[in-house]
Amino acid sequence: MEQVLSALTEAACLDSGAVRKVFTLSRQPVTSLPQFFATEDVFFVYGNERFSQEDFELEFEESKAIQQYKKVPGLRNGAGPKPKMPKKELNRTYESNENLLAKLSKDNTALPAILRQKFNIGDMIGDGNFAIVRLCVDKSTNEEYALKIIDKSKCKGKEDMIENEVRILRRLCHPHVMKLVEEQDTKNMLYLVCEYVRGGDLFDAITVAQKFSEDQAALMITHLTSALAYLHNLNIVHRDVKPENLLVDMDGDRVKILKLGDFGLACEVNEPLYTVCGTPTYVAPEILAESGYGLKIDVWAAGVILYILLCGYPPFVSQDNDQEKLFDCILRGQYDFPYEYWHEVSDLAKELIFNMLQLAPEVRFSAEDVLDHPWLQYAACS
C-alpha cells in the first residue's frame, strides 16, 4: 500500500505534498490494495487538506470524461449456447392484406394521370394492411423508384402518424436517409414516390452473413450515425432505429450502403418525450423507465446494432423470450462480451459500444461523438 501511495504521489503532484488519503467515487476510504481491484474505477487522492462531500458531486463534463476511462465489460469464458437474433419485426407496410388496394396493385388506369404520364408503373413489390408498394420507372431518366400507395380509409386513427412521416420526409436530404421524391394526395389515396433501394434490409443481410468484419461494421455504423447526426442537428429523433428499418444498397464495388427509412415514429424534440414506443431489443432504458427521453435513444439503438454486426446476436437477451426479463437487462445495462464470440474483436470497437450503451443519456455518446471515435476514424483510413 505504501508503494502505491508513493506512485500516486509522483503521478498526482499535489500542491500539499504526498498522497495520504484515497477515496472511491462512492465516498468510501481506500485502506487496502484489494479495493483498487474491486468494482470501483475512479478514485480521489488527498494530501493533508480536508475533503468535502461536494468534491464527489461531479459536474457534467467531469462525468462525461470519466466514462471514457471506466472499465469496458470484459471477455467472459464459458459463454454457453450462442444467443439468437430476435424474430424479424414485420414492417407496417409489409403485412398481408386483402382490401380495395388490390385494384391499384394491377390497374394502372386507377392511378393519377400525372403519375402515369411521368412513370412507367411496374409490379407490386410490397403490400400491407393500409398500403401497397409498386416499382416505377421515370420515363425520362429510366431511374427506378418505389411508389407507395396509402389507402386513407384504412388509416382511421393513424392519420397523424402518416402526415407526420410525410412532413418529416419532405425536410430530409441526406445520402443515408431514404429520399421522398414526390407525392400526390387525392381524396381517397396518398401516393408517395420514394427512392428505391434494391438490396433488402439489414436484418436479412445479418441473417445471411451472421456477422461482419470490423471494417464492414465500421462502414455501416458510419452510414447510420451520419444519418442520425443529420437528423439530430434538425432536432428530429427517429425512435425506431433497427435493422429492419435500414435499407441496404450496393455501390459499384458491391460495398453495402445503408439508408435509414420508416419515419412513422419520428418526431421533433423540443422537450423530453414520454411516449413508450420502439422495438423491444433496441429500446433505450430511459424509454422503459418513463423518465423522459430525447435524441440519444437513437444512439443506444445504433449501439445495439453495432454489437449485433460484430457477433451476430444482440447484447440484451432473455433466453426464454421473457420480455420483462429482457427489459430488466436493459434497465440494468447487463451485457458482456463472451470470449468465444468476441476474442478477435478489437478493444476500440468494444469501447465504442460501451460508450453508446451508457445507461445515463447525459454521458452516452452523441451521434457526433460516435463519428469522431478513433475506431471509425481508423476504419475510414484503412
Short mmCIF file of C-alpha atoms in Angstrom, two decimals:
data_model
loop_
_atom_site.label_atom_id
_atom_site.label_comp_id
_atom_site.label_asym_id
_atom_site.label_seq_id
_atom_site.Cartn_x
_atom_site.Cartn_y
_atom_site.Cartn_z
CA MET A 1 0.00 0.00 0.00
CA GLU A 2 2.90 2.37 0.79
CA GLN A 3 4.37 1.72 -2.65
CA VAL A 4 1.01 2.53 -4.27
CA LEU A 5 0.70 5.77 -2.31
CA SER A 6 4.24 6.68 -3.34
CA ALA A 7 3.41 6.07 -7.01
CA LEU A 8 0.21 8.12 -6.66
CA THR A 9 2.19 10.96 -5.09
CA GLU A 10 4.52 11.01 -8.08
CA ALA A 11 1.64 10.91 -10.57
CA ALA A 12 -0.69 13.43 -8.89
CA CYS A 13 1.86 16.11 -7.91
CA LEU A 14 -0.42 17.61 -5.23
CA ASP A 15 0.38 21.11 -4.00
CA SER A 16 0.02 19.75 -0.46
CA GLY A 17 2.72 17.13 -0.98
CA ALA A 18 2.44 13.38 -0.53
CA VAL A 19 -0.80 11.47 -1.11
CA ARG A 20 -2.08 10.33 2.30
CA LYS A 21 -5.76 9.57 1.71
CA VAL A 22 -7.62 7.85 -1.13
CA PHE A 23 -11.40 7.66 -1.62
CA THR A 24 -13.64 5.96 -4.12
CA LEU A 25 -16.21 7.88 -6.16
CA SER A 26 -18.83 6.50 -3.75
CA ARG A 27 -17.01 8.31 -0.89
CA GLN A 28 -15.51 5.17 0.69
CA PRO A 29 -11.93 5.40 2.09
CA VAL A 30 -9.42 3.09 0.43
CA THR A 31 -7.28 1.39 3.06
CA SER A 32 -6.08 -1.81 1.34
CA LEU A 33 -4.79 -2.91 -2.05
CA PRO A 34 -7.73 -5.21 -2.98
CA GLN A 35 -10.01 -2.16 -3.03
CA PHE A 36 -8.15 -0.87 -6.08
CA PHE A 37 -9.13 -4.03 -7.99
CA ALA A 38 -12.78 -4.26 -6.96
CA THR A 39 -15.71 -2.69 -8.81
CA GLU A 40 -14.63 0.95 -8.49
CA ASP A 41 -12.90 2.60 -11.45
CA VAL A 42 -12.39 6.18 -10.22
CA PHE A 43 -10.50 7.37 -7.12
CA PHE A 44 -9.86 10.69 -5.36
CA VAL A 45 -6.49 11.40 -3.73
CA TYR A 46 -5.72 13.91 -0.97
CA GLY A 47 -2.69 15.11 0.96
CA ASN A 48 -3.17 16.85 4.30
CA GLU A 49 -6.02 19.03 3.08
CA ARG A 50 -9.55 18.49 4.32
CA PHE A 51 -12.05 16.95 1.92
CA SER A 52 -15.64 17.99 1.35
CA GLN A 53 -18.66 15.94 0.32
CA GLU A 54 -19.08 18.39 -2.54
CA ASP A 55 -15.83 17.06 -4.03
CA PHE A 56 -17.69 13.90 -5.03
CA GLU A 57 -20.53 15.71 -6.82
CA LEU A 58 -19.31 15.70 -10.40
CA GLU A 59 -20.20 18.30 -12.98
CA PHE A 60 -21.49 17.18 -16.37
CA GLU A 61 -18.18 17.47 -18.23
CA GLU A 62 -16.38 15.61 -15.43
CA SER A 63 -18.92 12.78 -15.57
CA LYS A 64 -18.62 12.51 -19.32
CA ALA A 65 -14.81 12.47 -19.18
CA ILE A 66 -14.80 9.76 -16.51
CA GLN A 67 -16.99 7.45 -18.59
CA GLN A 68 -14.21 7.14 -21.16
CA TYR A 69 -11.92 5.62 -18.53
CA LYS A 70 -14.40 3.28 -16.87
CA LYS A 71 -13.96 -0.42 -17.45
CA VAL A 72 -15.50 -1.88 -20.61
CA PRO A 73 -17.30 -5.15 -19.78
CA GLY A 74 -14.67 -7.85 -20.03
CA LEU A 75 -14.38 -11.00 -22.07
CA ARG A 76 -16.18 -13.85 -20.33
CA ASN A 77 -15.29 -17.54 -20.69
CA GLY A 78 -17.90 -20.27 -20.66
CA ALA A 79 -20.34 -18.41 -22.87
CA GLY A 80 -22.77 -21.30 -23.27
CA PRO A 81 -25.04 -21.55 -26.31
CA LYS A 82 -24.89 -18.59 -28.66
CA PRO A 83 -27.92 -16.28 -28.24
CA LYS A 84 -30.12 -15.84 -31.28
CA MET A 85 -31.35 -12.79 -33.12
CA PRO A 86 -34.97 -11.89 -32.33
CA LYS A 87 -37.56 -12.66 -34.97
CA LYS A 88 -37.89 -10.09 -37.71
CA GLU A 89 -40.38 -7.35 -36.91
CA LEU A 90 -42.90 -7.06 -39.74
CA ASN A 91 -42.94 -3.55 -41.12
CA ARG A 92 -46.24 -1.70 -41.06
CA THR A 93 -46.24 -1.67 -44.84
CA TYR A 94 -45.34 -5.30 -45.37
CA GLU A 95 -48.03 -7.38 -43.71
CA SER A 96 -50.50 -9.49 -45.67
CA ASN A 97 -53.82 -7.87 -46.50
CA GLU A 98 -56.99 -8.18 -48.54
CA ASN A 99 -58.58 -4.83 -49.28
CA LEU A 100 -59.56 -2.42 -52.03
CA LEU A 101 -55.89 -1.70 -52.72
CA ALA A 102 -55.94 -4.92 -54.76
CA LYS A 103 -57.27 -2.97 -57.74
CA LEU A 104 -54.43 -0.46 -57.56
CA SER A 105 -51.91 -3.29 -57.46
CA LYS A 106 -52.77 -4.18 -61.08
CA ASP A 107 -54.91 -1.45 -62.67
CA ASN A 108 -52.80 1.50 -63.78
CA THR A 109 -55.84 3.44 -65.03
CA ALA A 110 -56.90 3.96 -61.42
CA LEU A 111 -53.65 5.87 -60.73
CA PRO A 112 -53.45 9.68 -61.04
CA ALA A 113 -52.79 10.79 -64.60
CA ILE A 114 -49.79 12.90 -63.53
CA LEU A 115 -48.04 9.79 -62.23
CA ARG A 116 -48.90 7.71 -65.32
CA GLN A 117 -47.54 10.46 -67.54
CA LYS A 118 -44.20 10.62 -65.73
CA PHE A 119 -43.63 6.99 -64.70
CA ASN A 120 -43.98 3.50 -66.09
CA ILE A 121 -45.72 1.73 -63.21
CA GLY A 122 -44.47 -1.83 -62.67
CA ASP A 123 -45.18 -4.80 -60.42
CA MET A 124 -46.17 -4.74 -56.78
CA ILE A 125 -43.10 -5.24 -54.58
CA GLY A 126 -44.76 -4.99 -51.17
CA ASP A 127 -48.18 -4.85 -49.55
CA GLY A 128 -49.53 -4.01 -46.14
CA ASN A 129 -52.63 -3.52 -44.07
CA PHE A 130 -53.14 0.00 -45.39
CA ALA A 131 -50.68 0.37 -48.28
CA ILE A 132 -49.06 -1.31 -51.25
CA VAL A 133 -45.71 -0.57 -52.89
CA ARG A 134 -45.13 -0.78 -56.64
CA LEU A 135 -41.96 -0.40 -58.65
CA CYS A 136 -42.00 2.54 -61.05
CA VAL A 137 -39.53 3.88 -63.61
CA ASP A 138 -39.10 7.52 -64.59
CA LYS A 139 -39.80 7.68 -68.35
CA SER A 140 -37.22 10.40 -68.99
CA THR A 141 -34.31 9.08 -66.90
CA ASN A 142 -35.01 5.32 -66.52
CA GLU A 143 -34.43 5.79 -62.78
CA GLU A 144 -36.25 3.25 -60.59
CA TYR A 145 -38.41 4.38 -57.67
CA ALA A 146 -40.78 2.81 -55.16
CA LEU A 147 -44.37 4.04 -55.39
CA LYS A 148 -46.13 3.71 -52.05
CA ILE A 149 -49.93 3.88 -52.30
CA ILE A 150 -51.69 4.52 -48.99
CA ASP A 151 -55.43 3.91 -48.60
CA LYS A 152 -56.69 6.72 -46.36
CA SER A 153 -59.84 4.80 -45.46
CA LYS A 154 -57.69 2.15 -43.79
CA CYS A 155 -55.81 4.70 -41.69
CA LYS A 156 -58.51 5.77 -39.26
CA GLY A 157 -56.78 6.77 -36.05
CA LYS A 158 -53.34 6.78 -37.75
CA GLU A 159 -53.73 9.90 -39.87
CA ASP A 160 -51.39 11.93 -37.64
CA MET A 161 -48.66 9.30 -37.89
CA ILE A 162 -48.78 9.26 -41.69
CA GLU A 163 -48.98 13.06 -42.02
CA ASN A 164 -46.07 13.37 -39.59
CA GLU A 165 -43.95 10.88 -41.55
CA VAL A 166 -44.55 12.73 -44.82
CA ARG A 167 -43.94 16.13 -43.24
CA ILE A 168 -40.58 14.97 -41.88
CA LEU A 169 -39.53 13.20 -45.09
CA ARG A 170 -40.17 16.41 -47.05
CA ARG A 171 -37.49 18.14 -44.96
CA LEU A 172 -34.79 15.50 -45.34
CA CYS A 173 -32.00 15.26 -47.87
CA HIS A 174 -29.07 13.05 -46.89
CA PRO A 175 -27.20 10.25 -48.71
CA HIS A 176 -28.02 7.77 -45.94
CA VAL A 177 -31.69 8.65 -45.49
CA MET A 178 -34.39 7.25 -47.79
CA LYS A 179 -35.49 10.12 -50.03
CA LEU A 180 -39.06 11.18 -50.74
CA VAL A 181 -39.06 12.25 -54.41
CA GLU A 182 -42.62 13.48 -54.81
CA GLU A 183 -46.15 13.00 -53.54
CA GLN A 184 -49.69 13.13 -54.88
CA ASP A 185 -52.61 13.49 -52.49
CA THR A 186 -56.15 12.59 -53.60
CA LYS A 187 -59.44 12.25 -51.76
CA ASN A 188 -59.03 8.55 -51.03
CA MET A 189 -55.34 7.82 -51.60
CA LEU A 190 -51.89 9.20 -50.82
CA TYR A 191 -49.16 8.41 -53.36
CA LEU A 192 -45.51 8.67 -52.31
CA VAL A 193 -42.70 8.26 -54.84
CA CYS A 194 -39.61 7.26 -52.85
CA GLU A 195 -36.05 6.26 -53.53
CA TYR A 196 -35.90 2.55 -54.43
CA VAL A 197 -33.29 0.51 -52.58
CA ARG A 198 -32.87 -2.86 -54.24
CA GLY A 199 -30.85 -4.81 -51.65
CA GLY A 200 -33.46 -5.55 -48.97
CA ASP A 201 -32.88 -4.61 -45.34
CA LEU A 202 -30.06 -5.05 -42.85
CA PHE A 203 -31.93 -7.72 -40.87
CA ASP A 204 -31.90 -10.01 -43.91
CA ALA A 205 -28.23 -9.20 -44.54
CA ILE A 206 -27.38 -10.16 -40.94
CA THR A 207 -29.38 -13.38 -41.29
CA VAL A 208 -27.30 -14.35 -44.33
CA ALA A 209 -23.86 -13.20 -43.11
CA GLN A 210 -24.32 -13.99 -39.37
CA LYS A 211 -21.70 -11.34 -38.54
CA PHE A 212 -19.42 -8.84 -40.27
CA SER A 213 -15.76 -7.86 -40.19
CA GLU A 214 -14.78 -4.76 -38.23
CA ASP A 215 -14.17 -2.83 -41.46
CA GLN A 216 -17.62 -3.72 -42.80
CA ALA A 217 -19.33 -2.97 -39.48
CA ALA A 218 -17.49 0.34 -39.11
CA LEU A 219 -18.59 1.46 -42.58
CA MET A 220 -22.24 0.59 -41.90
CA ILE A 221 -22.22 2.29 -38.49
CA THR A 222 -20.64 5.35 -40.09
CA HIS A 223 -23.56 5.47 -42.56
CA LEU A 224 -26.13 5.06 -39.78
CA THR A 225 -24.64 7.57 -37.36
CA SER A 226 -24.04 10.15 -40.09
CA ALA A 227 -27.78 9.91 -40.83
CA LEU A 228 -28.56 10.22 -37.11
CA ALA A 229 -26.23 13.19 -36.69
CA TYR A 230 -28.03 14.89 -39.58
CA LEU A 231 -31.45 14.19 -38.03
CA HIS A 232 -30.35 15.22 -34.55
CA ASN A 233 -28.99 18.53 -35.83
CA LEU A 234 -32.56 19.15 -37.01
CA ASN A 235 -33.85 18.10 -33.57
CA ILE A 236 -35.52 15.05 -35.12
CA VAL A 237 -35.46 11.72 -33.26
CA HIS A 238 -36.22 8.57 -35.29
CA ARG A 239 -37.44 6.40 -32.35
CA ASP A 240 -37.38 3.10 -34.27
CA VAL A 241 -33.78 2.52 -35.36
CA LYS A 242 -33.42 -1.22 -36.04
CA PRO A 243 -32.04 -3.46 -38.82
CA GLU A 244 -35.49 -3.84 -40.40
CA ASN A 245 -35.57 -0.06 -40.99
CA LEU A 246 -32.11 0.11 -42.55
CA LEU A 247 -32.25 -0.47 -46.29
CA VAL A 248 -29.19 -1.97 -47.97
CA ASP A 249 -27.93 -0.65 -51.28
CA MET A 250 -24.73 -1.66 -53.10
CA ASP A 251 -22.16 0.53 -54.80
CA GLY A 252 -20.19 -0.49 -57.88
CA ASP A 253 -17.73 -2.49 -55.78
CA ARG A 254 -20.55 -4.42 -54.02
CA VAL A 255 -19.91 -2.49 -50.80
CA LYS A 256 -23.01 -2.18 -48.61
CA ILE A 257 -24.54 1.29 -48.29
CA LEU A 258 -27.15 1.80 -45.58
CA LYS A 259 -30.12 4.14 -45.84
CA LEU A 260 -32.40 4.85 -42.90
CA GLY A 261 -36.11 4.51 -43.63
CA ASP A 262 -39.56 4.22 -41.98
CA PHE A 263 -40.08 7.56 -40.25
CA GLY A 264 -43.51 6.64 -38.87
CA LEU A 265 -42.43 7.21 -35.26
CA ALA A 266 -40.03 10.10 -35.92
CA CYS A 267 -40.77 13.48 -34.38
CA GLU A 268 -39.20 16.79 -33.46
CA VAL A 269 -37.79 17.07 -29.94
CA ASN A 270 -38.23 20.37 -28.13
CA GLU A 271 -38.69 18.91 -24.65
CA PRO A 272 -38.41 15.46 -23.03
CA LEU A 273 -40.66 12.82 -24.59
CA TYR A 274 -42.54 10.21 -22.57
CA THR A 275 -44.40 8.06 -25.13
CA VAL A 276 -43.27 4.44 -24.82
CA CYS A 277 -42.53 3.21 -28.33
CA GLY A 278 -39.93 1.38 -30.39
CA THR A 279 -38.90 -2.28 -30.70
CA PRO A 280 -38.01 -4.23 -27.52
CA THR A 281 -34.50 -5.40 -28.48
CA TYR A 282 -33.39 -1.85 -29.38
CA VAL A 283 -35.33 0.26 -26.88
CA ALA A 284 -33.29 2.56 -24.62
CA PRO A 285 -33.51 2.30 -20.82
CA GLU A 286 -34.87 5.83 -20.35
CA ILE A 287 -37.90 4.91 -22.51
CA LEU A 288 -38.63 1.90 -20.29
CA ALA A 289 -38.08 3.96 -17.13
CA GLU A 290 -40.52 6.59 -18.44
CA SER A 291 -38.17 9.26 -17.10
CA GLY A 292 -38.24 11.36 -20.27
CA TYR A 293 -36.03 10.84 -23.30
CA GLY A 294 -34.56 12.64 -26.28
CA LEU A 295 -32.25 12.25 -29.25
CA LYS A 296 -29.81 9.81 -27.66
CA ILE A 297 -32.25 6.90 -27.70
CA ASP A 298 -31.25 6.57 -31.37
CA VAL A 299 -27.58 6.25 -30.38
CA TRP A 300 -28.47 3.47 -27.92
CA ALA A 301 -30.25 1.57 -30.72
CA ALA A 302 -27.24 2.11 -33.01
CA GLY A 303 -25.00 0.68 -30.26
CA VAL A 304 -27.19 -2.45 -30.12
CA ILE A 305 -26.91 -2.76 -33.90
CA LEU A 306 -23.11 -2.39 -33.80
CA TYR A 307 -22.92 -5.16 -31.19
CA ILE A 308 -25.05 -7.39 -33.46
CA LEU A 309 -22.96 -6.64 -36.56
CA LEU A 310 -19.79 -7.82 -34.80
CA CYS A 311 -21.09 -11.04 -33.22
CA GLY A 312 -24.45 -11.93 -34.77
CA TYR A 313 -26.74 -11.55 -31.75
CA PRO A 314 -27.96 -8.67 -29.54
CA PRO A 315 -26.35 -7.60 -26.24
CA PHE A 316 -29.58 -7.81 -24.24
CA VAL A 317 -31.38 -11.13 -24.45
CA SER A 318 -33.77 -13.29 -22.47
CA GLN A 319 -33.07 -16.97 -23.02
CA ASP A 320 -36.74 -17.87 -22.53
CA ASN A 321 -38.03 -14.91 -24.58
CA ASP A 322 -39.49 -13.27 -21.48
CA GLN A 323 -39.95 -9.58 -22.38
CA GLU A 324 -39.93 -8.46 -18.74
CA LYS A 325 -36.55 -10.16 -18.21
CA LEU A 326 -35.26 -8.52 -21.39
CA PHE A 327 -36.37 -5.10 -20.16
CA ASP A 328 -34.75 -5.76 -16.78
CA CYS A 329 -31.42 -6.50 -18.52
CA ILE A 330 -31.73 -3.26 -20.50
CA LEU A 331 -32.61 -1.18 -17.42
CA ARG A 332 -29.55 -2.56 -15.60
CA GLY A 333 -27.27 -2.32 -18.62
CA GLN A 334 -26.49 -6.01 -18.17
CA TYR A 335 -24.37 -7.29 -21.06
CA ASP A 336 -20.84 -8.55 -21.70
CA PHE A 337 -18.51 -9.78 -24.43
CA PRO A 338 -18.31 -13.60 -24.24
CA TYR A 339 -14.79 -14.72 -25.17
CA GLU A 340 -15.96 -17.33 -27.66
CA TYR A 341 -17.54 -14.69 -29.91
CA TRP A 342 -15.54 -11.56 -29.07
CA HIS A 343 -11.87 -12.52 -28.60
CA GLU A 344 -10.96 -11.42 -32.15
CA VAL A 345 -12.76 -8.05 -31.90
CA SER A 346 -10.60 -5.03 -31.09
CA ASP A 347 -10.75 -3.20 -27.77
CA LEU A 348 -11.51 0.03 -29.64
CA ALA A 349 -14.69 -1.46 -31.10
CA LYS A 350 -15.80 -2.71 -27.69
CA GLU A 351 -15.03 0.66 -26.12
CA LEU A 352 -17.24 2.40 -28.68
CA ILE A 353 -20.11 0.01 -27.92
CA PHE A 354 -19.60 0.68 -24.21
CA ASN A 355 -19.96 4.42 -24.74
CA MET A 356 -23.01 4.04 -26.98
CA LEU A 357 -24.73 1.82 -24.39
CA GLN A 358 -24.27 4.07 -21.38
CA LEU A 359 -27.34 3.90 -19.15
CA ALA A 360 -27.26 7.62 -18.40
CA PRO A 361 -28.14 9.64 -21.53
CA GLU A 362 -26.08 12.60 -20.35
CA VAL A 363 -22.84 10.57 -20.57
CA ARG A 364 -23.84 8.41 -23.55
CA PHE A 365 -22.11 9.33 -26.78
CA SER A 366 -23.95 11.59 -29.21
CA ALA A 367 -24.04 10.67 -32.91
CA GLU A 368 -21.26 13.22 -33.49
CA ASP A 369 -19.17 11.61 -30.72
CA VAL A 370 -19.55 8.24 -32.44
CA LEU A 371 -18.37 9.65 -35.77
CA ASP A 372 -15.32 11.16 -34.04
CA HIS A 373 -14.35 7.89 -32.30
CA PRO A 374 -10.88 6.51 -33.25
CA TRP A 375 -12.33 3.12 -34.30
CA LEU A 376 -14.40 4.72 -37.05
CA GLN A 377 -11.64 7.17 -37.93
CA TYR A 378 -9.16 4.31 -38.28
CA ALA A 379 -11.59 2.25 -40.38
CA ALA A 380 -12.22 5.24 -42.67
CA CYS A 381 -8.50 5.47 -43.41
CA SER A 382 -7.94 1.73 -43.93
#
